[in-house]
Amino acid sequence: MSNKLIVTPSPHVKDSVTTQSIMGNVVLALAPAMVASVLIFGVRALLILITCVVSCVAAEYLFEMVCKKPNTTKDLSAVVTGVILAMNLPSSLPLWMAAVGSIVAIVVVKQLFGGIGQNFANPAITARVVLLISFTQPMTKWVSPNFGTAAFDAMGGATPLAVMKNAGETLPSLTEMLLGFHGGSLGETCSIALLIGGLYLIAKKIISPIIPASFIATVFVLTAVLGQNPIYHILGGGLFLGAFFMATDYVTSPVTDKGKLIFGIGCGVITVLIRLFANYPEGVSFAILLMNIITPHIDNLTRNKAFGGAY
């Protein structure tokens, strides 16, 4: 018989969008920030990027081979983790530390919990926090670009958030903040590159604008109310990177619109509290990680109830 009855489980309606295509768009959205980081910090930034991506992909491949699990490196999720982790690291970090962070992200945070879709927290954020706690001095040794000479030169320097917190140096201009001509991690300097990438993801409907908009707006409003310069708090630090590329992770963020709004506001509140009242000048990674942990509770509180069902 040519016509056979095919019985398959749901879903019966499928879309052309795949994990690989989504991750590919995220890498494309991060491309302006990657190019900017190399232009600003030189070849050292490129080495950090290559180390993190190669280590993440290798760690995923070897773990799945040893555990006799299907190879998932082709879905590009490990590549995205490597790029985002690299964007959270200073260009002066020893390469072996970047490799250790990559292994933590893939093996400890992602694969030990079942692989993609099963991790309770964003792998790149968790790895950054682990590196920050384990190697505090190298992780807080910032490099500032020096464009006063024809050749690239680098010198130690504080981030704009550290300057605002300690009031010891002159803040860079807003133009320098937009273009990234100041100290910081690879992905917290060129704000305009991150904004272009974030808007691309929203335009392609890869991410919802609710989380980044509520996250950034909360930081802006709270810092203004507390007497800070909100523009510098928006452009300084890892807010754009976190709001567009880390807080919007499908697995570790709420699924409902109301939940996304709560998540974004929560991230913003925690970020401001850490920036202004804690010893560490930046709080984006800690804020997202803490909100990742309570995401299941946010989903339970905001999920739609079936009509006629019990509340």
PDB file of C-alpha atoms in Angstrom:
ATOM      1  CA  MET A   1       0.000   0.000   0.000  1.00  0.00           C
ATOM      2  CA  SER A   2       1.349   3.420  -0.950  1.00  0.00           C
ATOM      3  CA  ASN A   3      -0.796   5.304   1.548  1.00  0.00           C
ATOM      4  CA  LYS A   4       0.131   4.299   5.054  1.00  0.00           C
ATOM      5  CA  LEU A   5      -1.380   5.507   8.291  1.00  0.00           C
ATOM      6  CA  ILE A   6       1.446   7.134  10.234  1.00  0.00           C
ATOM      7  CA  VAL A   7       0.911   7.441  13.964  1.00  0.00           C
ATOM      8  CA  THR A   8       3.310   9.741  15.823  1.00  0.00           C
ATOM      9  CA  PRO A   9       3.278  11.506  19.187  1.00  0.00           C
ATOM     10  CA  SER A  10       2.731  15.265  19.435  1.00  0.00           C
ATOM     11  CA  PRO A  11       3.696  17.872  18.480  1.00  0.00           C
ATOM     12  CA  HIS A  12       2.207  17.443  15.033  1.00  0.00           C
ATOM     13  CA  VAL A  13       2.831  21.025  13.901  1.00  0.00           C
ATOM     14  CA  LYS A  14       6.522  21.764  13.515  1.00  0.00           C
ATOM     15  CA  ASP A  15       8.455  24.927  12.777  1.00  0.00           C
ATOM     16  CA  SER A  16      11.600  25.402  10.728  1.00  0.00           C
ATOM     17  CA  VAL A  17      13.311  27.062  13.686  1.00  0.00           C
ATOM     18  CA  THR A  18      15.890  24.775  15.283  1.00  0.00           C
ATOM     19  CA  THR A  19      18.265  25.025  18.215  1.00  0.00           C
ATOM     20  CA  GLN A  20      21.115  25.372  15.733  1.00  0.00           C
ATOM     21  CA  SER A  21      19.456  28.272  13.902  1.00  0.00           C
ATOM     22  CA  ILE A  22      18.673  30.065  17.177  1.00  0.00           C
ATOM     23  CA  MET A  23      22.225  29.659  18.460  1.00  0.00           C
ATOM     24  CA  GLY A  24      23.595  30.724  15.102  1.00  0.00           C
ATOM     25  CA  ASN A  25      21.604  33.958  15.321  1.00  0.00           C
ATOM     26  CA  VAL A  26      22.920  34.578  18.833  1.00  0.00           C
ATOM     27  CA  VAL A  27      26.511  34.157  17.605  1.00  0.00           C
ATOM     28  CA  LEU A  28      25.746  36.538  14.733  1.00  0.00           C
ATOM     29  CA  ALA A  29      24.266  39.062  17.185  1.00  0.00           C
ATOM     30  CA  LEU A  30      27.416  38.832  19.314  1.00  0.00           C
ATOM     31  CA  ALA A  31      29.686  39.362  16.302  1.00  0.00           C
ATOM     32  CA  PRO A  32      29.784  43.202  16.585  1.00  0.00           C
ATOM     33  CA  ALA A  33      30.801  42.938  20.255  1.00  0.00           C
ATOM     34  CA  MET A  34      33.442  40.312  19.438  1.00  0.00           C
ATOM     35  CA  VAL A  35      34.935  42.472  16.690  1.00  0.00           C
ATOM     36  CA  ALA A  36      34.861  45.525  18.970  1.00  0.00           C
ATOM     37  CA  SER A  37      36.616  43.657  21.779  1.00  0.00           C
ATOM     38  CA  VAL A  38      39.453  42.610  19.477  1.00  0.00           C
ATOM     39  CA  LEU A  39      39.810  46.151  18.117  1.00  0.00           C
ATOM     40  CA  ILE A  40      39.815  47.596  21.642  1.00  0.00           C
ATOM     41  CA  PHE A  41      41.946  45.033  23.521  1.00  0.00           C
ATOM     42  CA  GLY A  42      43.984  43.545  20.710  1.00  0.00           C
ATOM     43  CA  VAL A  43      44.988  39.970  19.970  1.00  0.00           C
ATOM     44  CA  ARG A  44      44.642  39.001  23.654  1.00  0.00           C
ATOM     45  CA  ALA A  45      40.863  39.319  23.340  1.00  0.00           C
ATOM     46  CA  LEU A  46      40.912  37.021  20.308  1.00  0.00           C
ATOM     47  CA  LEU A  47      42.908  34.434  22.260  1.00  0.00           C
ATOM     48  CA  ILE A  48      40.392  34.521  25.120  1.00  0.00           C
ATOM     49  CA  LEU A  49      37.527  34.052  22.660  1.00  0.00           C
ATOM     50  CA  ILE A  50      39.202  31.141  20.881  1.00  0.00           C
ATOM     51  CA  THR A  51      40.180  29.477  24.166  1.00  0.00           C
ATOM     52  CA  CYS A  52      36.659  29.646  25.597  1.00  0.00           C
ATOM     53  CA  VAL A  53      34.905  28.449  22.435  1.00  0.00           C
ATOM     54  CA  VAL A  54      37.333  25.580  21.765  1.00  0.00           C
ATOM     55  CA  SER A  55      37.313  24.509  25.430  1.00  0.00           C
ATOM     56  CA  CYS A  56      33.505  24.538  25.612  1.00  0.00           C
ATOM     57  CA  VAL A  57      33.064  22.534  22.415  1.00  0.00           C
ATOM     58  CA  ALA A  58      35.808  20.064  23.390  1.00  0.00           C
ATOM     59  CA  ALA A  59      34.405  19.622  26.898  1.00  0.00           C
ATOM     60  CA  GLU A  60      30.923  18.896  25.543  1.00  0.00           C
ATOM     61  CA  TYR A  61      32.221  16.468  22.908  1.00  0.00           C
ATOM     62  CA  LEU A  62      34.458  14.545  25.330  1.00  0.00           C
ATOM     63  CA  PHE A  63      31.846  14.370  28.096  1.00  0.00           C
ATOM     64  CA  GLU A  64      29.181  13.033  25.757  1.00  0.00           C
ATOM     65  CA  MET A  65      31.648  10.565  24.235  1.00  0.00           C
ATOM     66  CA  VAL A  66      32.695   9.217  27.643  1.00  0.00           C
ATOM     67  CA  CYS A  67      29.073   9.006  28.832  1.00  0.00           C
ATOM     68  CA  LYS A  68      27.985   7.494  25.490  1.00  0.00           C
ATOM     69  CA  LYS A  69      25.470  10.245  24.876  1.00  0.00           C
ATOM     70  CA  PRO A  70      24.491  11.682  21.472  1.00  0.00           C
ATOM     71  CA  ASN A  71      26.874  14.335  20.193  1.00  0.00           C
ATOM     72  CA  THR A  72      25.183  17.760  20.504  1.00  0.00           C
ATOM     73  CA  THR A  73      28.089  20.015  19.551  1.00  0.00           C
ATOM     74  CA  LYS A  74      26.484  20.740  16.168  1.00  0.00           C
ATOM     75  CA  ASP A  75      23.622  22.643  17.807  1.00  0.00           C
ATOM     76  CA  LEU A  76      26.115  25.482  18.538  1.00  0.00           C
ATOM     77  CA  SER A  77      24.950  25.866  22.156  1.00  0.00           C
ATOM     78  CA  ALA A  78      28.486  25.166  23.393  1.00  0.00           C
ATOM     79  CA  VAL A  79      29.818  27.811  21.003  1.00  0.00           C
ATOM     80  CA  VAL A  80      27.366  30.370  22.402  1.00  0.00           C
ATOM     81  CA  THR A  81      28.367  29.472  25.960  1.00  0.00           C
ATOM     82  CA  GLY A  82      32.033  29.932  25.068  1.00  0.00           C
ATOM     83  CA  VAL A  83      31.475  33.319  23.432  1.00  0.00           C
ATOM     84  CA  ILE A  84      29.328  34.656  26.277  1.00  0.00           C
ATOM     85  CA  LEU A  85      31.811  33.429  28.890  1.00  0.00           C
ATOM     86  CA  ALA A  86      34.663  35.101  27.002  1.00  0.00           C
ATOM     87  CA  MET A  87      32.666  38.336  26.885  1.00  0.00           C
ATOM     88  CA  ASN A  88      32.543  38.215  30.695  1.00  0.00           C
ATOM     89  CA  LEU A  89      36.310  37.901  31.160  1.00  0.00           C
ATOM     90  CA  PRO A  90      39.093  40.503  31.249  1.00  0.00           C
ATOM     91  CA  SER A  91      41.551  40.329  28.366  1.00  0.00           C
ATOM     92  CA  SER A  92      44.474  39.854  30.774  1.00  0.00           C
ATOM     93  CA  LEU A  93      43.090  36.628  32.293  1.00  0.00           C
ATOM     94  CA  PRO A  94      45.467  33.641  31.893  1.00  0.00           C
ATOM     95  CA  LEU A  95      44.213  31.358  29.158  1.00  0.00           C
ATOM     96  CA  TRP A  96      44.215  28.277  31.378  1.00  0.00           C
ATOM     97  CA  MET A  97      41.767  30.001  33.723  1.00  0.00           C
ATOM     98  CA  ALA A  98      39.480  30.740  30.789  1.00  0.00           C
ATOM     99  CA  ALA A  99      39.665  27.030  29.886  1.00  0.00           C
ATOM    100  CA  VAL A 100      38.807  26.023  33.452  1.00  0.00           C
ATOM    101  CA  GLY A 101      35.783  28.313  33.404  1.00  0.00           C
ATOM    102  CA  SER A 102      34.659  26.796  30.105  1.00  0.00           C
ATOM    103  CA  ILE A 103      34.866  23.273  31.520  1.00  0.00           C
ATOM    104  CA  VAL A 104      32.876  24.327  34.590  1.00  0.00           C
ATOM    105  CA  ALA A 105      30.200  25.876  32.367  1.00  0.00           C
ATOM    106  CA  ILE A 106      29.783  22.847  30.123  1.00  0.00           C
ATOM    107  CA  VAL A 107      30.464  19.876  32.383  1.00  0.00           C
ATOM    108  CA  VAL A 108      29.377  21.015  35.840  1.00  0.00           C
ATOM    109  CA  VAL A 109      26.519  23.397  35.059  1.00  0.00           C
ATOM    110  CA  LYS A 110      25.174  21.984  31.800  1.00  0.00           C
ATOM    111  CA  GLN A 111      25.987  18.308  31.224  1.00  0.00           C
ATOM    112  CA  LEU A 112      25.804  17.012  34.807  1.00  0.00           C
ATOM    113  CA  PHE A 113      22.239  18.313  34.949  1.00  0.00           C
ATOM    114  CA  GLY A 114      21.232  16.522  31.757  1.00  0.00           C
ATOM    115  CA  GLY A 115      22.487  18.730  28.945  1.00  0.00           C
ATOM    116  CA  ILE A 116      20.832  21.559  27.061  1.00  0.00           C
ATOM    117  CA  GLY A 117      17.396  22.384  28.436  1.00  0.00           C
ATOM    118  CA  GLN A 118      18.064  20.815  31.843  1.00  0.00           C
ATOM    119  CA  ASN A 119      20.479  23.247  33.500  1.00  0.00           C
ATOM    120  CA  PHE A 120      19.062  25.266  36.387  1.00  0.00           C
ATOM    121  CA  ALA A 121      21.289  28.308  35.792  1.00  0.00           C
ATOM    122  CA  ASN A 122      23.006  29.991  32.879  1.00  0.00           C
ATOM    123  CA  PRO A 123      26.300  28.078  32.348  1.00  0.00           C
ATOM    124  CA  ALA A 124      28.360  31.115  31.320  1.00  0.00           C
ATOM    125  CA  ILE A 125      27.175  33.219  34.258  1.00  0.00           C
ATOM    126  CA  THR A 126      27.792  30.447  36.769  1.00  0.00           C
ATOM    127  CA  ALA A 127      31.273  29.844  35.363  1.00  0.00           C
ATOM    128  CA  ARG A 128      32.064  33.557  35.625  1.00  0.00           C
ATOM    129  CA  VAL A 129      30.978  33.629  39.264  1.00  0.00           C
ATOM    130  CA  VAL A 130      33.087  30.519  39.982  1.00  0.00           C
ATOM    131  CA  LEU A 131      36.120  32.142  38.354  1.00  0.00           C
ATOM    132  CA  LEU A 132      35.517  35.404  40.223  1.00  0.00           C
ATOM    133  CA  ILE A 133      35.417  33.611  43.567  1.00  0.00           C
ATOM    134  CA  SER A 134      38.321  31.281  42.775  1.00  0.00           C
ATOM    135  CA  PHE A 135      40.631  33.755  41.023  1.00  0.00           C
ATOM    136  CA  THR A 136      39.556  37.137  42.357  1.00  0.00           C
ATOM    137  CA  GLN A 137      42.695  39.105  41.536  1.00  0.00           C
ATOM    138  CA  PRO A 138      43.081  38.017  37.873  1.00  0.00           C
ATOM    139  CA  MET A 139      39.321  38.382  37.337  1.00  0.00           C
ATOM    140  CA  THR A 140      39.382  41.986  38.572  1.00  0.00           C
ATOM    141  CA  LYS A 141      42.559  43.067  36.801  1.00  0.00           C
ATOM    142  CA  TRP A 142      41.162  45.356  34.146  1.00  0.00           C
ATOM    143  CA  VAL A 143      43.000  46.566  31.087  1.00  0.00           C
ATOM    144  CA  SER A 144      42.267  49.930  29.507  1.00  0.00           C
ATOM    145  CA  PRO A 145      43.059  50.598  25.850  1.00  0.00           C
ATOM    146  CA  ASN A 146      45.482  53.392  25.099  1.00  0.00           C
ATOM    147  CA  PHE A 147      44.775  54.983  21.724  1.00  0.00           C
ATOM    148  CA  GLY A 148      47.280  57.773  22.200  1.00  0.00           C
ATOM    149  CA  THR A 149      49.868  55.979  20.055  1.00  0.00           C
ATOM    150  CA  ALA A 150      49.676  54.472  16.610  1.00  0.00           C
ATOM    151  CA  ALA A 151      50.243  50.949  17.914  1.00  0.00           C
ATOM    152  CA  PHE A 152      47.925  49.312  20.371  1.00  0.00           C
ATOM    153  CA  ASP A 153      49.085  49.683  23.943  1.00  0.00           C
ATOM    154  CA  ALA A 154      47.375  48.650  27.148  1.00  0.00           C
ATOM    155  CA  MET A 155      47.560  49.755  30.754  1.00  0.00           C
ATOM    156  CA  GLY A 156      45.821  48.864  33.963  1.00  0.00           C
ATOM    157  CA  GLY A 157      42.723  50.814  34.789  1.00  0.00           C
ATOM    158  CA  ALA A 158      39.483  50.744  36.727  1.00  0.00           C
ATOM    159  CA  THR A 159      36.090  50.200  35.152  1.00  0.00           C
ATOM    160  CA  PRO A 160      33.633  53.123  35.064  1.00  0.00           C
ATOM    161  CA  LEU A 161      31.554  51.449  37.800  1.00  0.00           C
ATOM    162  CA  ALA A 162      34.622  51.172  40.035  1.00  0.00           C
ATOM    163  CA  VAL A 163      35.415  54.832  39.404  1.00  0.00           C
ATOM    164  CA  MET A 164      31.878  55.857  40.388  1.00  0.00           C
ATOM    165  CA  LYS A 165      32.020  53.682  43.491  1.00  0.00           C
ATOM    166  CA  ASN A 166      35.399  54.916  44.707  1.00  0.00           C
ATOM    167  CA  ALA A 167      35.347  58.420  43.183  1.00  0.00           C
ATOM    168  CA  GLY A 168      39.066  58.222  42.573  1.00  0.00           C
ATOM    169  CA  GLU A 169      39.384  58.943  38.871  1.00  0.00           C
ATOM    170  CA  THR A 170      37.728  60.907  36.097  1.00  0.00           C
ATOM    171  CA  LEU A 171      34.888  59.130  34.343  1.00  0.00           C
ATOM    172  CA  PRO A 172      35.185  58.548  30.593  1.00  0.00           C
ATOM    173  CA  SER A 173      32.944  60.586  28.330  1.00  0.00           C
ATOM    174  CA  LEU A 174      29.616  59.229  27.098  1.00  0.00           C
ATOM    175  CA  THR A 175      31.137  58.808  23.635  1.00  0.00           C
ATOM    176  CA  GLU A 176      33.921  56.702  25.116  1.00  0.00           C
ATOM    177  CA  MET A 177      31.317  54.690  27.007  1.00  0.00           C
ATOM    178  CA  LEU A 178      29.359  54.001  23.823  1.00  0.00           C
ATOM    179  CA  LEU A 179      32.439  53.043  21.809  1.00  0.00           C
ATOM    180  CA  GLY A 180      34.106  51.071  24.596  1.00  0.00           C
ATOM    181  CA  PHE A 181      37.240  53.123  25.139  1.00  0.00           C
ATOM    182  CA  HIS A 182      37.537  52.212  28.828  1.00  0.00           C
ATOM    183  CA  GLY A 183      38.518  49.340  31.090  1.00  0.00           C
ATOM    184  CA  GLY A 184      36.372  46.278  31.651  1.00  0.00           C
ATOM    185  CA  SER A 185      35.597  42.789  30.449  1.00  0.00           C
ATOM    186  CA  LEU A 186      35.546  42.066  26.727  1.00  0.00           C
ATOM    187  CA  GLY A 187      31.766  42.361  26.533  1.00  0.00           C
ATOM    188  CA  GLU A 188      31.112  45.285  28.826  1.00  0.00           C
ATOM    189  CA  THR A 189      32.910  48.000  26.907  1.00  0.00           C
ATOM    190  CA  CYS A 190      31.372  48.768  23.495  1.00  0.00           C
ATOM    191  CA  SER A 191      27.753  49.439  24.429  1.00  0.00           C
ATOM    192  CA  ILE A 192      26.680  50.318  20.903  1.00  0.00           C
ATOM    193  CA  ALA A 193      27.866  46.935  19.569  1.00  0.00           C
ATOM    194  CA  LEU A 194      25.895  45.105  22.260  1.00  0.00           C
ATOM    195  CA  LEU A 195      22.823  47.246  21.590  1.00  0.00           C
ATOM    196  CA  ILE A 196      22.983  46.447  17.863  1.00  0.00           C
ATOM    197  CA  GLY A 197      23.197  42.742  18.658  1.00  0.00           C
ATOM    198  CA  GLY A 198      20.351  42.883  21.151  1.00  0.00           C
ATOM    199  CA  LEU A 199      18.059  44.752  18.764  1.00  0.00           C
ATOM    200  CA  TYR A 200      18.886  42.185  16.068  1.00  0.00           C
ATOM    201  CA  LEU A 201      17.727  39.347  18.344  1.00  0.00           C
ATOM    202  CA  ILE A 202      14.503  41.216  19.119  1.00  0.00           C
ATOM    203  CA  ALA A 203      13.883  41.975  15.432  1.00  0.00           C
ATOM    204  CA  LYS A 204      14.416  38.307  14.538  1.00  0.00           C
ATOM    205  CA  LYS A 205      12.069  37.363  17.418  1.00  0.00           C
ATOM    206  CA  ILE A 206      14.778  35.212  18.972  1.00  0.00           C
ATOM    207  CA  ILE A 207      14.196  36.928  22.314  1.00  0.00           C
ATOM    208  CA  SER A 208      11.331  38.868  23.846  1.00  0.00           C
ATOM    209  CA  PRO A 209      11.994  42.556  24.628  1.00  0.00           C
ATOM    210  CA  ILE A 210      10.287  42.248  28.029  1.00  0.00           C
ATOM    211  CA  ILE A 211      13.283  41.039  30.055  1.00  0.00           C
ATOM    212  CA  PRO A 212      15.937  43.409  28.627  1.00  0.00           C
ATOM    213  CA  ALA A 213      13.564  46.392  28.694  1.00  0.00           C
ATOM    214  CA  SER A 214      12.439  45.810  32.299  1.00  0.00           C
ATOM    215  CA  PHE A 215      15.987  44.986  33.426  1.00  0.00           C
ATOM    216  CA  ILE A 216      17.550  48.121  31.922  1.00  0.00           C
ATOM    217  CA  ALA A 217      14.620  50.373  32.899  1.00  0.00           C
ATOM    218  CA  THR A 218      14.751  49.188  36.517  1.00  0.00           C
ATOM    219  CA  VAL A 219      18.465  49.949  36.776  1.00  0.00           C
ATOM    220  CA  PHE A 220      17.916  53.368  35.178  1.00  0.00           C
ATOM    221  CA  VAL A 221      15.055  54.367  37.485  1.00  0.00           C
ATOM    222  CA  LEU A 222      16.572  53.060  40.726  1.00  0.00           C
ATOM    223  CA  THR A 223      20.002  54.627  40.152  1.00  0.00           C
ATOM    224  CA  ALA A 224      18.349  57.955  39.284  1.00  0.00           C
ATOM    225  CA  VAL A 225      16.199  57.837  42.436  1.00  0.00           C
ATOM    226  CA  LEU A 226      19.251  56.990  44.551  1.00  0.00           C
ATOM    227  CA  GLY A 227      21.184  59.986  43.267  1.00  0.00           C
ATOM    228  CA  GLN A 228      23.446  58.200  40.787  1.00  0.00           C
ATOM    229  CA  ASN A 229      24.087  58.973  37.140  1.00  0.00           C
ATOM    230  CA  PRO A 230      21.738  56.515  35.415  1.00  0.00           C
ATOM    231  CA  ILE A 231      23.336  56.878  31.978  1.00  0.00           C
ATOM    232  CA  TYR A 232      26.700  55.653  33.258  1.00  0.00           C
ATOM    233  CA  HIS A 233      25.033  52.785  35.089  1.00  0.00           C
ATOM    234  CA  ILE A 234      23.278  51.779  31.866  1.00  0.00           C
ATOM    235  CA  LEU A 235      26.351  52.016  29.640  1.00  0.00           C
ATOM    236  CA  GLY A 236      28.891  50.858  32.216  1.00  0.00           C
ATOM    237  CA  GLY A 237      29.430  47.297  33.353  1.00  0.00           C
ATOM    238  CA  GLY A 238      27.805  44.236  31.870  1.00  0.00           C
ATOM    239  CA  LEU A 239      24.203  45.441  31.851  1.00  0.00           C
ATOM    240  CA  PHE A 240      23.647  45.315  28.090  1.00  0.00           C
ATOM    241  CA  LEU A 241      25.443  41.981  27.775  1.00  0.00           C
ATOM    242  CA  GLY A 242      23.466  40.516  30.657  1.00  0.00           C
ATOM    243  CA  ALA A 243      20.097  41.971  29.701  1.00  0.00           C
ATOM    244  CA  PHE A 244      20.159  40.949  26.031  1.00  0.00           C
ATOM    245  CA  PHE A 245      22.274  37.796  25.971  1.00  0.00           C
ATOM    246  CA  MET A 246      22.211  36.141  29.407  1.00  0.00           C
ATOM    247  CA  ALA A 247      18.983  37.013  31.200  1.00  0.00           C
ATOM    248  CA  THR A 248      16.996  35.978  28.107  1.00  0.00           C
ATOM    249  CA  ASP A 249      18.268  32.384  28.110  1.00  0.00           C
ATOM    250  CA  TYR A 250      15.290  30.161  27.233  1.00  0.00           C
ATOM    251  CA  VAL A 251      16.056  27.478  29.812  1.00  0.00           C
ATOM    252  CA  THR A 252      16.709  29.642  32.862  1.00  0.00           C
ATOM    253  CA  SER A 253      14.201  32.487  32.379  1.00  0.00           C
ATOM    254  CA  PRO A 254      10.401  32.471  32.855  1.00  0.00           C
ATOM    255  CA  VAL A 255       8.112  31.438  30.016  1.00  0.00           C
ATOM    256  CA  THR A 256       5.171  33.783  30.667  1.00  0.00           C
ATOM    257  CA  ASP A 257       5.170  37.505  29.860  1.00  0.00           C
ATOM    258  CA  LYS A 258       4.264  38.395  33.445  1.00  0.00           C
ATOM    259  CA  GLY A 259       7.059  36.141  34.667  1.00  0.00           C
ATOM    260  CA  LYS A 260       9.549  37.779  32.301  1.00  0.00           C
ATOM    261  CA  LEU A 261       8.580  41.200  33.676  1.00  0.00           C
ATOM    262  CA  ILE A 262       9.076  40.041  37.273  1.00  0.00           C
ATOM    263  CA  PHE A 263      12.375  38.423  36.296  1.00  0.00           C
ATOM    264  CA  GLY A 264      13.692  41.579  34.612  1.00  0.00           C
ATOM    265  CA  ILE A 265      12.684  43.842  37.487  1.00  0.00           C
ATOM    266  CA  GLY A 266      14.221  41.431  39.998  1.00  0.00           C
ATOM    267  CA  CYS A 267      17.486  41.386  38.070  1.00  0.00           C
ATOM    268  CA  GLY A 268      17.525  45.175  37.983  1.00  0.00           C
ATOM    269  CA  VAL A 269      16.851  45.570  41.713  1.00  0.00           C
ATOM    270  CA  ILE A 270      19.547  43.083  42.730  1.00  0.00           C
ATOM    271  CA  THR A 271      22.042  44.633  40.303  1.00  0.00           C
ATOM    272  CA  VAL A 272      21.557  48.103  41.791  1.00  0.00           C
ATOM    273  CA  LEU A 273      21.745  46.832  45.369  1.00  0.00           C
ATOM    274  CA  ILE A 274      25.061  45.102  44.690  1.00  0.00           C
ATOM    275  CA  ARG A 275      26.500  48.016  42.721  1.00  0.00           C
ATOM    276  CA  LEU A 276      25.679  50.611  45.347  1.00  0.00           C
ATOM    277  CA  PHE A 277      25.833  48.789  48.669  1.00  0.00           C
ATOM    278  CA  ALA A 278      28.166  45.804  48.239  1.00  0.00           C
ATOM    279  CA  ASN A 279      31.947  45.711  48.028  1.00  0.00           C
ATOM    280  CA  TYR A 280      31.951  44.540  44.418  1.00  0.00           C
ATOM    281  CA  PRO A 281      31.079  47.308  41.914  1.00  0.00           C
ATOM    282  CA  GLU A 282      29.228  45.022  39.454  1.00  0.00           C
ATOM    283  CA  GLY A 283      26.183  42.884  40.184  1.00  0.00           C
ATOM    284  CA  VAL A 284      24.714  41.775  36.847  1.00  0.00           C
ATOM    285  CA  SER A 285      26.004  38.190  36.928  1.00  0.00           C
ATOM    286  CA  PHE A 286      25.023  37.639  40.560  1.00  0.00           C
ATOM    287  CA  ALA A 287      21.580  39.145  39.916  1.00  0.00           C
ATOM    288  CA  ILE A 288      20.838  36.905  36.943  1.00  0.00           C
ATOM    289  CA  LEU A 289      22.134  33.824  38.744  1.00  0.00           C
ATOM    290  CA  LEU A 290      19.939  34.480  41.776  1.00  0.00           C
ATOM    291  CA  MET A 291      16.894  35.071  39.586  1.00  0.00           C
ATOM    292  CA  ASN A 292      17.688  31.882  37.620  1.00  0.00           C
ATOM    293  CA  ILE A 293      17.327  29.941  40.862  1.00  0.00           C
ATOM    294  CA  ILE A 294      13.826  31.237  41.555  1.00  0.00           C
ATOM    295  CA  THR A 295      12.622  31.034  37.935  1.00  0.00           C
ATOM    296  CA  PRO A 296      10.624  27.815  38.562  1.00  0.00           C
ATOM    297  CA  HIS A 297       8.719  29.584  41.349  1.00  0.00           C
ATOM    298  CA  ILE A 298       8.042  32.578  39.099  1.00  0.00           C
ATOM    299  CA  ASP A 299       6.675  30.212  36.446  1.00  0.00           C
ATOM    300  CA  ASN A 300       4.436  28.477  38.978  1.00  0.00           C
ATOM    301  CA  LEU A 301       3.023  31.794  40.180  1.00  0.00           C
ATOM    302  CA  THR A 302       2.436  33.304  36.738  1.00  0.00           C
ATOM    303  CA  ARG A 303       1.490  30.371  34.525  1.00  0.00           C
ATOM    304  CA  ASN A 304      -1.928  30.478  32.887  1.00  0.00           C
ATOM    305  CA  LYS A 305      -4.633  28.478  34.613  1.00  0.00           C
ATOM    306  CA  ALA A 306      -6.897  26.222  32.586  1.00  0.00           C
ATOM    307  CA  PHE A 307     -10.407  27.639  32.200  1.00  0.00           C
ATOM    308  CA  GLY A 308     -12.539  26.137  34.915  1.00  0.00           C
ATOM    309  CA  GLY A 309      -9.513  24.650  36.660  1.00  0.00           C
ATOM    310  CA  ALA A 310      -8.584  24.996  40.315  1.00  0.00           C
ATOM    311  CA  TYR A 311      -6.561  28.046  41.344  1.00  0.00           C
TER     312      TYR A 311
END
